[in-house]
PDB file of C-alpha atoms in Angstrom:
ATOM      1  CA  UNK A   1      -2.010  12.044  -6.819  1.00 68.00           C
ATOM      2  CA  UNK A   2      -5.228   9.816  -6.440  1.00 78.00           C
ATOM      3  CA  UNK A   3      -6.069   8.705 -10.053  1.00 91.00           C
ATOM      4  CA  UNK A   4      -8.641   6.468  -8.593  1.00 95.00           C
ATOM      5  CA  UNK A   5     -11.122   8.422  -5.654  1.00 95.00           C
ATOM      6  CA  UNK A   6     -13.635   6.551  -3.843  1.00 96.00           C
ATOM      7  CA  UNK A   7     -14.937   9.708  -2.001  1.00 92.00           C
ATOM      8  CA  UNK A   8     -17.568   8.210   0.781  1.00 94.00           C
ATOM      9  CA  UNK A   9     -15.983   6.236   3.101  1.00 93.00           C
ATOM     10  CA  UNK A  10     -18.856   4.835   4.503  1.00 96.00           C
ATOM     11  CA  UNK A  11     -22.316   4.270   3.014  1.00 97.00           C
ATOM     12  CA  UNK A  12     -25.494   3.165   5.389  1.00 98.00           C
ATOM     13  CA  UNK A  13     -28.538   2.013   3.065  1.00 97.00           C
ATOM     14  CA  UNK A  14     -31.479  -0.048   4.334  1.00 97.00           C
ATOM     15  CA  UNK A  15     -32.137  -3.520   3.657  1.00 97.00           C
ATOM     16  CA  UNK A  16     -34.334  -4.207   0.479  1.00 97.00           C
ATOM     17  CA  UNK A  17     -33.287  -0.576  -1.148  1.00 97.00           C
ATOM     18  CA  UNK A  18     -30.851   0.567  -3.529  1.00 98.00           C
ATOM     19  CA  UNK A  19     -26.994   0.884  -3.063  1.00 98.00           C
ATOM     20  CA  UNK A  20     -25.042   3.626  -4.877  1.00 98.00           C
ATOM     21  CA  UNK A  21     -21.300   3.414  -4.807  1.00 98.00           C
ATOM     22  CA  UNK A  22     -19.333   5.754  -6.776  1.00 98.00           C
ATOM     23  CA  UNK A  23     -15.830   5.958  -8.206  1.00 98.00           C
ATOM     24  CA  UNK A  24     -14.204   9.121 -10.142  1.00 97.00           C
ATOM     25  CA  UNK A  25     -10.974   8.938 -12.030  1.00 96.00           C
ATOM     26  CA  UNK A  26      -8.422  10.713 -13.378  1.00 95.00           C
ATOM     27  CA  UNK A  27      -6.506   9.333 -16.241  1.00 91.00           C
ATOM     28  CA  UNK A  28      -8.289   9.623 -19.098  1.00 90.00           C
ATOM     29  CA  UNK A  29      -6.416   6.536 -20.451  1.00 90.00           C
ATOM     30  CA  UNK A  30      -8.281   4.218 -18.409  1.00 92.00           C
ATOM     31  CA  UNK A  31     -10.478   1.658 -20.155  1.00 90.00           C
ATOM     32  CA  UNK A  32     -11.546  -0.934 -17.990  1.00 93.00           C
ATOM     33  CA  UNK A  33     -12.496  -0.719 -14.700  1.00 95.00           C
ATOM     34  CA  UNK A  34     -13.358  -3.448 -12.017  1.00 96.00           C
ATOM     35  CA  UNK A  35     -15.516  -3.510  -8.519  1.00 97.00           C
ATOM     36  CA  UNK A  36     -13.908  -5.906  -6.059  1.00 97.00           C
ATOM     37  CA  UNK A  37     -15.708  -6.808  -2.710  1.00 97.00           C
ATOM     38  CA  UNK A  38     -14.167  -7.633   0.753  1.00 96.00           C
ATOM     39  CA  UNK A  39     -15.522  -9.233   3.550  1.00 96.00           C
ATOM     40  CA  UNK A  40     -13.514  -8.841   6.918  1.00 92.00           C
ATOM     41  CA  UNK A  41     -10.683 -11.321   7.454  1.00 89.00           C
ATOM     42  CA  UNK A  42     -11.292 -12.287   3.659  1.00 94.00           C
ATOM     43  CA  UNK A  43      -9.168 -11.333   0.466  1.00 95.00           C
ATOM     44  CA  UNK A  44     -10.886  -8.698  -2.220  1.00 96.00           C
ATOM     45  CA  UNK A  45     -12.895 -11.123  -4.380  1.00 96.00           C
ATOM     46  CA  UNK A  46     -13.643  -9.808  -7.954  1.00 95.00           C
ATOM     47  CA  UNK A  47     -17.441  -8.398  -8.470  1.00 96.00           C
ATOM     48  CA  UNK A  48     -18.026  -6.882 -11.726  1.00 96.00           C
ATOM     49  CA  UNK A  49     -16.209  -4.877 -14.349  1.00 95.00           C
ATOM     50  CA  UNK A  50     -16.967  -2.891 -17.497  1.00 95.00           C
ATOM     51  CA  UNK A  51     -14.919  -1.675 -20.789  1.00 93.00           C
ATOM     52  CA  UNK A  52     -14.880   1.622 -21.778  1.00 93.00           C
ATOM     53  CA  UNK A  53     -16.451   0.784 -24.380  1.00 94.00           C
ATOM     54  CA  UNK A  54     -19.342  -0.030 -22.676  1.00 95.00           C
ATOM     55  CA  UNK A  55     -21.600   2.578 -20.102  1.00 95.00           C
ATOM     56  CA  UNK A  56     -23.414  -0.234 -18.899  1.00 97.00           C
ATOM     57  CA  UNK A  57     -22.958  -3.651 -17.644  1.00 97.00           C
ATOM     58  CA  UNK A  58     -24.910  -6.156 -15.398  1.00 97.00           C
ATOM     59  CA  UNK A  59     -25.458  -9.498 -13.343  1.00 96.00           C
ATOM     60  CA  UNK A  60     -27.733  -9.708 -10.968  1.00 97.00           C
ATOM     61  CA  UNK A  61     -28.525  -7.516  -8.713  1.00 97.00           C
ATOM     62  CA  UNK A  62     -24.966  -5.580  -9.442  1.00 98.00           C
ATOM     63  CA  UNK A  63     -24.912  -3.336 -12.314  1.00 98.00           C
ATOM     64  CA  UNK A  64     -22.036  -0.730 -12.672  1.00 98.00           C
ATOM     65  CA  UNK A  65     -22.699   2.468 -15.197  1.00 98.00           C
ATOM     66  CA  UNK A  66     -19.770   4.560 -16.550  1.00 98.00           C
ATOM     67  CA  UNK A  67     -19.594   8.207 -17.585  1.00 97.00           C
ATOM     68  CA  UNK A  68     -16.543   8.830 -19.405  1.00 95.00           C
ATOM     69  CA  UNK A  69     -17.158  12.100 -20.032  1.00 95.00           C
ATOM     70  CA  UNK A  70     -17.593  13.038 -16.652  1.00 96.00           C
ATOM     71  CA  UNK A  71     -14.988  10.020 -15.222  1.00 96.00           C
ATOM     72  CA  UNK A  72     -16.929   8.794 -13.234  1.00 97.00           C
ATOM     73  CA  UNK A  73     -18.899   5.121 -12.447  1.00 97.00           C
ATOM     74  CA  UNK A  74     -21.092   3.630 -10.271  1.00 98.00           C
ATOM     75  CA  UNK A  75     -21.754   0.378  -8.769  1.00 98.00           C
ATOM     76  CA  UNK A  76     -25.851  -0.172  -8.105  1.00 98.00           C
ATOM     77  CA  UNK A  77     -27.222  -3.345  -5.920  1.00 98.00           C
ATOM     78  CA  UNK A  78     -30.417  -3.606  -5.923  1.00 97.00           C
ATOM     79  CA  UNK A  79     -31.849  -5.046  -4.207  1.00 97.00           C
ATOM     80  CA  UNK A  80     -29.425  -4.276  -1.159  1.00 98.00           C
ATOM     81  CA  UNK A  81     -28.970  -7.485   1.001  1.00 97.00           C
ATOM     82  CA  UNK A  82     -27.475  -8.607   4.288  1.00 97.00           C
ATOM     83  CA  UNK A  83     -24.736 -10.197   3.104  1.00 97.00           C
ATOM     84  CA  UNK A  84     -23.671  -6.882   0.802  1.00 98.00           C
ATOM     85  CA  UNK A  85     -22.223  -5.410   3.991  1.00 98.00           C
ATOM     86  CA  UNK A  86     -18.239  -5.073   2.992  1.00 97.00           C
ATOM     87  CA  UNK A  87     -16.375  -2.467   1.743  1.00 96.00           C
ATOM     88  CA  UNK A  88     -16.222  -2.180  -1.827  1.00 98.00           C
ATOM     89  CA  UNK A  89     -13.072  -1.081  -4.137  1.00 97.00           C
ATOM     90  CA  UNK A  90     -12.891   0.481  -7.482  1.00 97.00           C
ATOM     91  CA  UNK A  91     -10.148  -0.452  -9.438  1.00 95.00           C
ATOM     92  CA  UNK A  92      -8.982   0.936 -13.280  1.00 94.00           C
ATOM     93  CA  UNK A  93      -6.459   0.070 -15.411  1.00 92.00           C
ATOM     94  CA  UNK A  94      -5.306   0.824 -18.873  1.00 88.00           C
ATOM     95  CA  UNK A  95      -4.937  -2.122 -20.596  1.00 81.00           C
ATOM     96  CA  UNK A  96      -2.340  -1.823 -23.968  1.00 70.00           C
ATOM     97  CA  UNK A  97      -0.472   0.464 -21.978  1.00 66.00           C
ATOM     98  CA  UNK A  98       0.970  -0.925 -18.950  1.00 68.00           C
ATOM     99  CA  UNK A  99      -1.944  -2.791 -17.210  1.00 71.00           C
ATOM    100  CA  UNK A 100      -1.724  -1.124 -14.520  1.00 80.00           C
ATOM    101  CA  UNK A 101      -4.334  -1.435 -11.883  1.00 88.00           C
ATOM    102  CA  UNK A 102      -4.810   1.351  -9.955  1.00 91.00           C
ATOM    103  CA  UNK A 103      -7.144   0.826  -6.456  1.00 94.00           C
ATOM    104  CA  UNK A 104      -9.606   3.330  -4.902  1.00 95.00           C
ATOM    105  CA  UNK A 105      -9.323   3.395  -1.338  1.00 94.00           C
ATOM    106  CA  UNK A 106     -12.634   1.619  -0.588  1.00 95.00           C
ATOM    107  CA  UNK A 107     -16.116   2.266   0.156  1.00 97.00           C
ATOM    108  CA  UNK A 108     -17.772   0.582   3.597  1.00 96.00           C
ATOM    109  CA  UNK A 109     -21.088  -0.484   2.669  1.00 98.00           C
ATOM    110  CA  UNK A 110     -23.716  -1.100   5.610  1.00 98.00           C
ATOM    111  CA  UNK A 111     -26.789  -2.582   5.107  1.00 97.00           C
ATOM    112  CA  UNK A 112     -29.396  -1.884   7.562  1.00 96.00           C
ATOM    113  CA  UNK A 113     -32.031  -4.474   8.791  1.00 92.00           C
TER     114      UNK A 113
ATOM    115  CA  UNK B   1     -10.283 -25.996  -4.520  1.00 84.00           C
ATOM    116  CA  UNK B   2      -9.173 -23.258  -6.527  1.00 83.00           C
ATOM    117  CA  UNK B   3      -7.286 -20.672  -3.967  1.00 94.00           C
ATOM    118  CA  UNK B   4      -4.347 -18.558  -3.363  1.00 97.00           C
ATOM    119  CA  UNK B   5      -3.005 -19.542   0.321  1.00 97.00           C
ATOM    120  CA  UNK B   6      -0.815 -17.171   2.582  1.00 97.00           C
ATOM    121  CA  UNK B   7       1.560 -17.632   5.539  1.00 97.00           C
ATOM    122  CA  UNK B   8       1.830 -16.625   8.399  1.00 97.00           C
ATOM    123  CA  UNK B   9      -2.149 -15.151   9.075  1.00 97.00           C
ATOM    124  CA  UNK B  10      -0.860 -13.093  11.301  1.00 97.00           C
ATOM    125  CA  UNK B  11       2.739 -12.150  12.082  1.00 97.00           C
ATOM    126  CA  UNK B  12       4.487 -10.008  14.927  1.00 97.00           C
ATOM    127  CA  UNK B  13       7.981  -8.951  15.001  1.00 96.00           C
ATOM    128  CA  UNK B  14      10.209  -6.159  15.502  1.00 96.00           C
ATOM    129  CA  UNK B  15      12.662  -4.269  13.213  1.00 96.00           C
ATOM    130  CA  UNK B  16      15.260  -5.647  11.350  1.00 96.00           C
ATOM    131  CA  UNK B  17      14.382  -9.566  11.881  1.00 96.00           C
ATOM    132  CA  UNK B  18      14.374 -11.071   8.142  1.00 97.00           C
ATOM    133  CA  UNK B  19      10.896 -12.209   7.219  1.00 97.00           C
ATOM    134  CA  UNK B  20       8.937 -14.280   4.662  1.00 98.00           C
ATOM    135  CA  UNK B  21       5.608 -14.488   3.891  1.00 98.00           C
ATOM    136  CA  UNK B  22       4.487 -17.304   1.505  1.00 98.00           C
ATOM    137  CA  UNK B  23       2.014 -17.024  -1.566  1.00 98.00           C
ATOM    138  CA  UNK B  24       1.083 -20.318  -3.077  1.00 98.00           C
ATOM    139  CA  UNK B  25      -1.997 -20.706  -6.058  1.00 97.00           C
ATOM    140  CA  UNK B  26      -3.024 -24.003  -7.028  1.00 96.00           C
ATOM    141  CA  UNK B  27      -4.491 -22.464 -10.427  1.00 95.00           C
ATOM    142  CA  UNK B  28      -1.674 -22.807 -13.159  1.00 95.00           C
ATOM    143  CA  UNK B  29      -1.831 -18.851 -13.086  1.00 95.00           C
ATOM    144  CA  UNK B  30       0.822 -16.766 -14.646  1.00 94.00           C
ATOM    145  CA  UNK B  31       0.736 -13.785 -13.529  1.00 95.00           C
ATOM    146  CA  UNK B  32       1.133 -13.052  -9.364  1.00 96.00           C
ATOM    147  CA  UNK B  33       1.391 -10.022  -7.522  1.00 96.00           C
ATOM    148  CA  UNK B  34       1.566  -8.625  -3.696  1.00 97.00           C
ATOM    149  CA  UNK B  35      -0.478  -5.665  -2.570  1.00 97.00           C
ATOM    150  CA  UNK B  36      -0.789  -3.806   0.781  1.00 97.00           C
ATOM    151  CA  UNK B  37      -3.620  -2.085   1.987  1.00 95.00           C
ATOM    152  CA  UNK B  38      -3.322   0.794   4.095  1.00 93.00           C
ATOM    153  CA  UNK B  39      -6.163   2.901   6.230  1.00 87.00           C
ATOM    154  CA  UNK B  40      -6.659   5.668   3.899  1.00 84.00           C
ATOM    155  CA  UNK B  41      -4.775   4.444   1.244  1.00 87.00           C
ATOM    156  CA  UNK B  42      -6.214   1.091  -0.743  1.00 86.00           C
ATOM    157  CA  UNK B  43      -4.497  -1.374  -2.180  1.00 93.00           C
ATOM    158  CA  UNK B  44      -0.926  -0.361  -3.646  1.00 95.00           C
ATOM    159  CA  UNK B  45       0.898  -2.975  -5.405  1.00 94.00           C
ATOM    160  CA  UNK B  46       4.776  -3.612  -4.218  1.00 96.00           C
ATOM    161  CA  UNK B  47       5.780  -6.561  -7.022  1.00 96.00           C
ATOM    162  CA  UNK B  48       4.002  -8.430  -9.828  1.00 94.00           C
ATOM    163  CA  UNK B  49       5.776 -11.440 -11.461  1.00 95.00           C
ATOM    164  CA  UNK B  50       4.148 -12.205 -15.213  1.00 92.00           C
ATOM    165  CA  UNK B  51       5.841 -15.591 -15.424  1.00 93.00           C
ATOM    166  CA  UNK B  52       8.437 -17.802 -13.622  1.00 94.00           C
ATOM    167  CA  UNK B  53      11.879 -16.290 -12.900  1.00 94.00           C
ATOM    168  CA  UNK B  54      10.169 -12.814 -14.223  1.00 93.00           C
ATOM    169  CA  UNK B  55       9.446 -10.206 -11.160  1.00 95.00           C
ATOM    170  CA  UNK B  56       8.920  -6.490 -11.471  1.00 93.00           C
ATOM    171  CA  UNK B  57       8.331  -3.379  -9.295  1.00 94.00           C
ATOM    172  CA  UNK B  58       5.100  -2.259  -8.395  1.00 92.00           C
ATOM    173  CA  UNK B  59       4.409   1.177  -7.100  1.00 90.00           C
ATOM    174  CA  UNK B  60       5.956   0.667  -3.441  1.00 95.00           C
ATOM    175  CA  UNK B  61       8.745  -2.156  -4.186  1.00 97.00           C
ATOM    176  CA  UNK B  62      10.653  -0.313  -0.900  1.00 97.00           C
ATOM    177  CA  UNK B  63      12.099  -2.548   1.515  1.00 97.00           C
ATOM    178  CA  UNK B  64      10.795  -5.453  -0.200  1.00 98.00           C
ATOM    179  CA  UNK B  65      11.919  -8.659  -2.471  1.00 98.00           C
ATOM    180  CA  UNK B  66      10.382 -11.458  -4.127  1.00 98.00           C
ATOM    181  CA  UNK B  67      11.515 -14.201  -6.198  1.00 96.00           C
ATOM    182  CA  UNK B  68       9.040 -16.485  -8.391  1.00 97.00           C
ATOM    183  CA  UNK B  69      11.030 -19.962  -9.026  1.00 97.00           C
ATOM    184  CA  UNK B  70       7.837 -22.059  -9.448  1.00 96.00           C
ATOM    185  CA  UNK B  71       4.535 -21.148 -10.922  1.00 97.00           C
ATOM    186  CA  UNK B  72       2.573 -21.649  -8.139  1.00 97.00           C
ATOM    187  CA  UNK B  73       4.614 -20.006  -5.480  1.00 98.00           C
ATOM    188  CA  UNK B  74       5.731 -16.507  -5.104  1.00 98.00           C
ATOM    189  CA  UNK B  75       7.105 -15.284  -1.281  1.00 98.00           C
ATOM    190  CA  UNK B  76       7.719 -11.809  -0.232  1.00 98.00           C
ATOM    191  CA  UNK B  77      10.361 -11.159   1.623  1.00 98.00           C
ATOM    192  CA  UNK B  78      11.091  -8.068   4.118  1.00 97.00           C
ATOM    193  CA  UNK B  79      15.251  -8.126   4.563  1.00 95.00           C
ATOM    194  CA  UNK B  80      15.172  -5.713   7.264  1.00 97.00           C
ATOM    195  CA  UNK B  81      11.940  -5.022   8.378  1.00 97.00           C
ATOM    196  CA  UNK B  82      10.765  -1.404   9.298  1.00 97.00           C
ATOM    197  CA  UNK B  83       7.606  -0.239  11.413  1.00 97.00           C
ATOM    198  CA  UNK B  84       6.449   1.491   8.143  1.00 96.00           C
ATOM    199  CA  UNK B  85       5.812  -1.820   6.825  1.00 98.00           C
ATOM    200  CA  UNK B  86       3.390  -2.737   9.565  1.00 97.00           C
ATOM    201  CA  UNK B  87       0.746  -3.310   7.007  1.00 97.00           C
ATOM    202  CA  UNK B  88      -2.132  -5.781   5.907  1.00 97.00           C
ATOM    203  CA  UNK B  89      -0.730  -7.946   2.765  1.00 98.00           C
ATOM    204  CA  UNK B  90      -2.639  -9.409   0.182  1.00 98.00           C
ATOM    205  CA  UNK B  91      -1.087 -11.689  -2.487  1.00 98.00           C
ATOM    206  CA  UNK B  92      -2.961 -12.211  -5.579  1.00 97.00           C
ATOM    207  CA  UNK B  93      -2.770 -14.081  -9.308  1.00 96.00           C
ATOM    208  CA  UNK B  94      -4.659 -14.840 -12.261  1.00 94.00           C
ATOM    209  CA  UNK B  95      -4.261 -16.080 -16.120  1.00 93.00           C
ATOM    210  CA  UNK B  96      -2.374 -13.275 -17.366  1.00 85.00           C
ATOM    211  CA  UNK B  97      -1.333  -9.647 -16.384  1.00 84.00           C
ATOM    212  CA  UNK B  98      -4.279  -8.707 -19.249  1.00 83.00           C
ATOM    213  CA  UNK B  99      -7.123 -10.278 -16.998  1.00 84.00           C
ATOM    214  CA  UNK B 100      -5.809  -9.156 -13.928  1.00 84.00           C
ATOM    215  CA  UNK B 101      -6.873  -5.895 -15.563  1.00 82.00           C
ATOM    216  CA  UNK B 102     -10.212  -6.416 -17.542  1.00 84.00           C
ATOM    217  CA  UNK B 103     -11.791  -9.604 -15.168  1.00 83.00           C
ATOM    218  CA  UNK B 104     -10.512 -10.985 -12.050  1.00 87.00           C
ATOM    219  CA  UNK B 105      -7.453 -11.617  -9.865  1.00 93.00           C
ATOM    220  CA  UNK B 106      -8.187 -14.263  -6.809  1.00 95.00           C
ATOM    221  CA  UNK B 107      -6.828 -12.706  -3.680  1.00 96.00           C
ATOM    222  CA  UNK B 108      -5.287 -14.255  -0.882  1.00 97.00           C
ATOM    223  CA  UNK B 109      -7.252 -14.090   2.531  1.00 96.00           C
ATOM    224  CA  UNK B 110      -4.013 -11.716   3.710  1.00 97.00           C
ATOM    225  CA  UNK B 111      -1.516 -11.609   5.960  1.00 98.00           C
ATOM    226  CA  UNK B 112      -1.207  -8.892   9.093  1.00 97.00           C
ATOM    227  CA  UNK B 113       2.099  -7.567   9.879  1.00 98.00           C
ATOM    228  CA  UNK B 114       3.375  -5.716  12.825  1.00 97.00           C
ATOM    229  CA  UNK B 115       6.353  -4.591  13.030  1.00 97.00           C
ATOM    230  CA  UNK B 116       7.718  -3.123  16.146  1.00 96.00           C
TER     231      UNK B 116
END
């Protein structure tokens, strides 16, 4: 059973616009969750995370929102670059429990010129 | 530089031929794990170690073995290799197991495996 669903596989959005990834869950004992970024060739290389605690956090151009009553979060760039073209993985874990992480299978982010 | 290093890049072999692939971090990290990442599937995590001479299953630990006897190292090892293990393998580690989980791990650039 997926606990972690990244359901687009692909995402095309142009140059200069906004880019909405988004990530549902399952286990309502999740409390943080993490966006990791990977370039072709390259390991995942750690983006931006949040605490359940939180519905909102940001830097940069990357902000990520959570909905815990729903279970679901989103990763926004804004605005979309070039260089954003990788696919993108959510990843939860439950911290105080086991630590788990637990990876969504990955979003591919293209960024039109 | 801080990075985690992995050997071979790129590996070819065929079923049953004992294989390592080395991990090394040049961080002081902790904690150290080994994922695999699948079409379709993600990353899955085979084994984690929290701390030298400390190793534990992750969720696919089949057909596989590690051993952590220095901080900075921490090789997987496929006994008998299988074509189901034809796979892309990352190796990973940060400070702790807890900021694996809230803040970052630094990933390896990954290792291909084909195994005929």
């Amino acid at each position: 059973d997926q606990q972690v669903k990244q359901n687009s596989p692909s995402l095309s959005v142009q140059e200069g616009r906004i880019s909405i990834l988004n990530c549902d869950y399952t286990n309502s004992m999740f409390d943080y969750f993490l966006w990791y970024k990977k370039y072709p060739a390259e390991g995942p290389t750690f983006l931006i995370s949040i605490s359940s605690i939180k519905d909102k956090n940001e830097d940069g151009r990357f902000t990520v929102f959570l909905n815990k009553s729903a279970k679901h979060l989103s990763l926004h760039i804004v605005p979309s670059q070039p260089g954003d073209s990788a696919v993108y993985f959510c990843a939860a874990s439950a911290v105080g429990s086991d630590d788990k992480i637990i990876f969504g299978k990955g979003t591919r982010l293209h960024i039109l010129p | 530089e801080a990075q985690v290093t992995q050997n071979p890049r790129y590996l070819i072999t065929v079923t049953g031929k004992k294989l390592t692939v080395t991990c090394s971090q040049n961080m002081n990290h902790e904690y150290m794990s080994w994922y695999r990442q699948d079409p379709g599937l993600g990353l899955r995590q085979i084994y984690y170690s929290m701390n030298v001479e400390v190793t534990d299953k992750g969720d696919v630990p089949e057909g596989y073995k590690v051993s952590r006897k220095e901080k900075r190292n921490f090789p997987l090892i496929l006994e008998s290799p299988s074509p189901n293990q034809t796979s892309l393998y990352f190796c990973a580690s940060s400070f702790t197991r807890l900021a694996a989980s809230t803040d970052t791990q630094y990933f390896g650039p990954g290792t291909r495996l084909t195994v005929l």
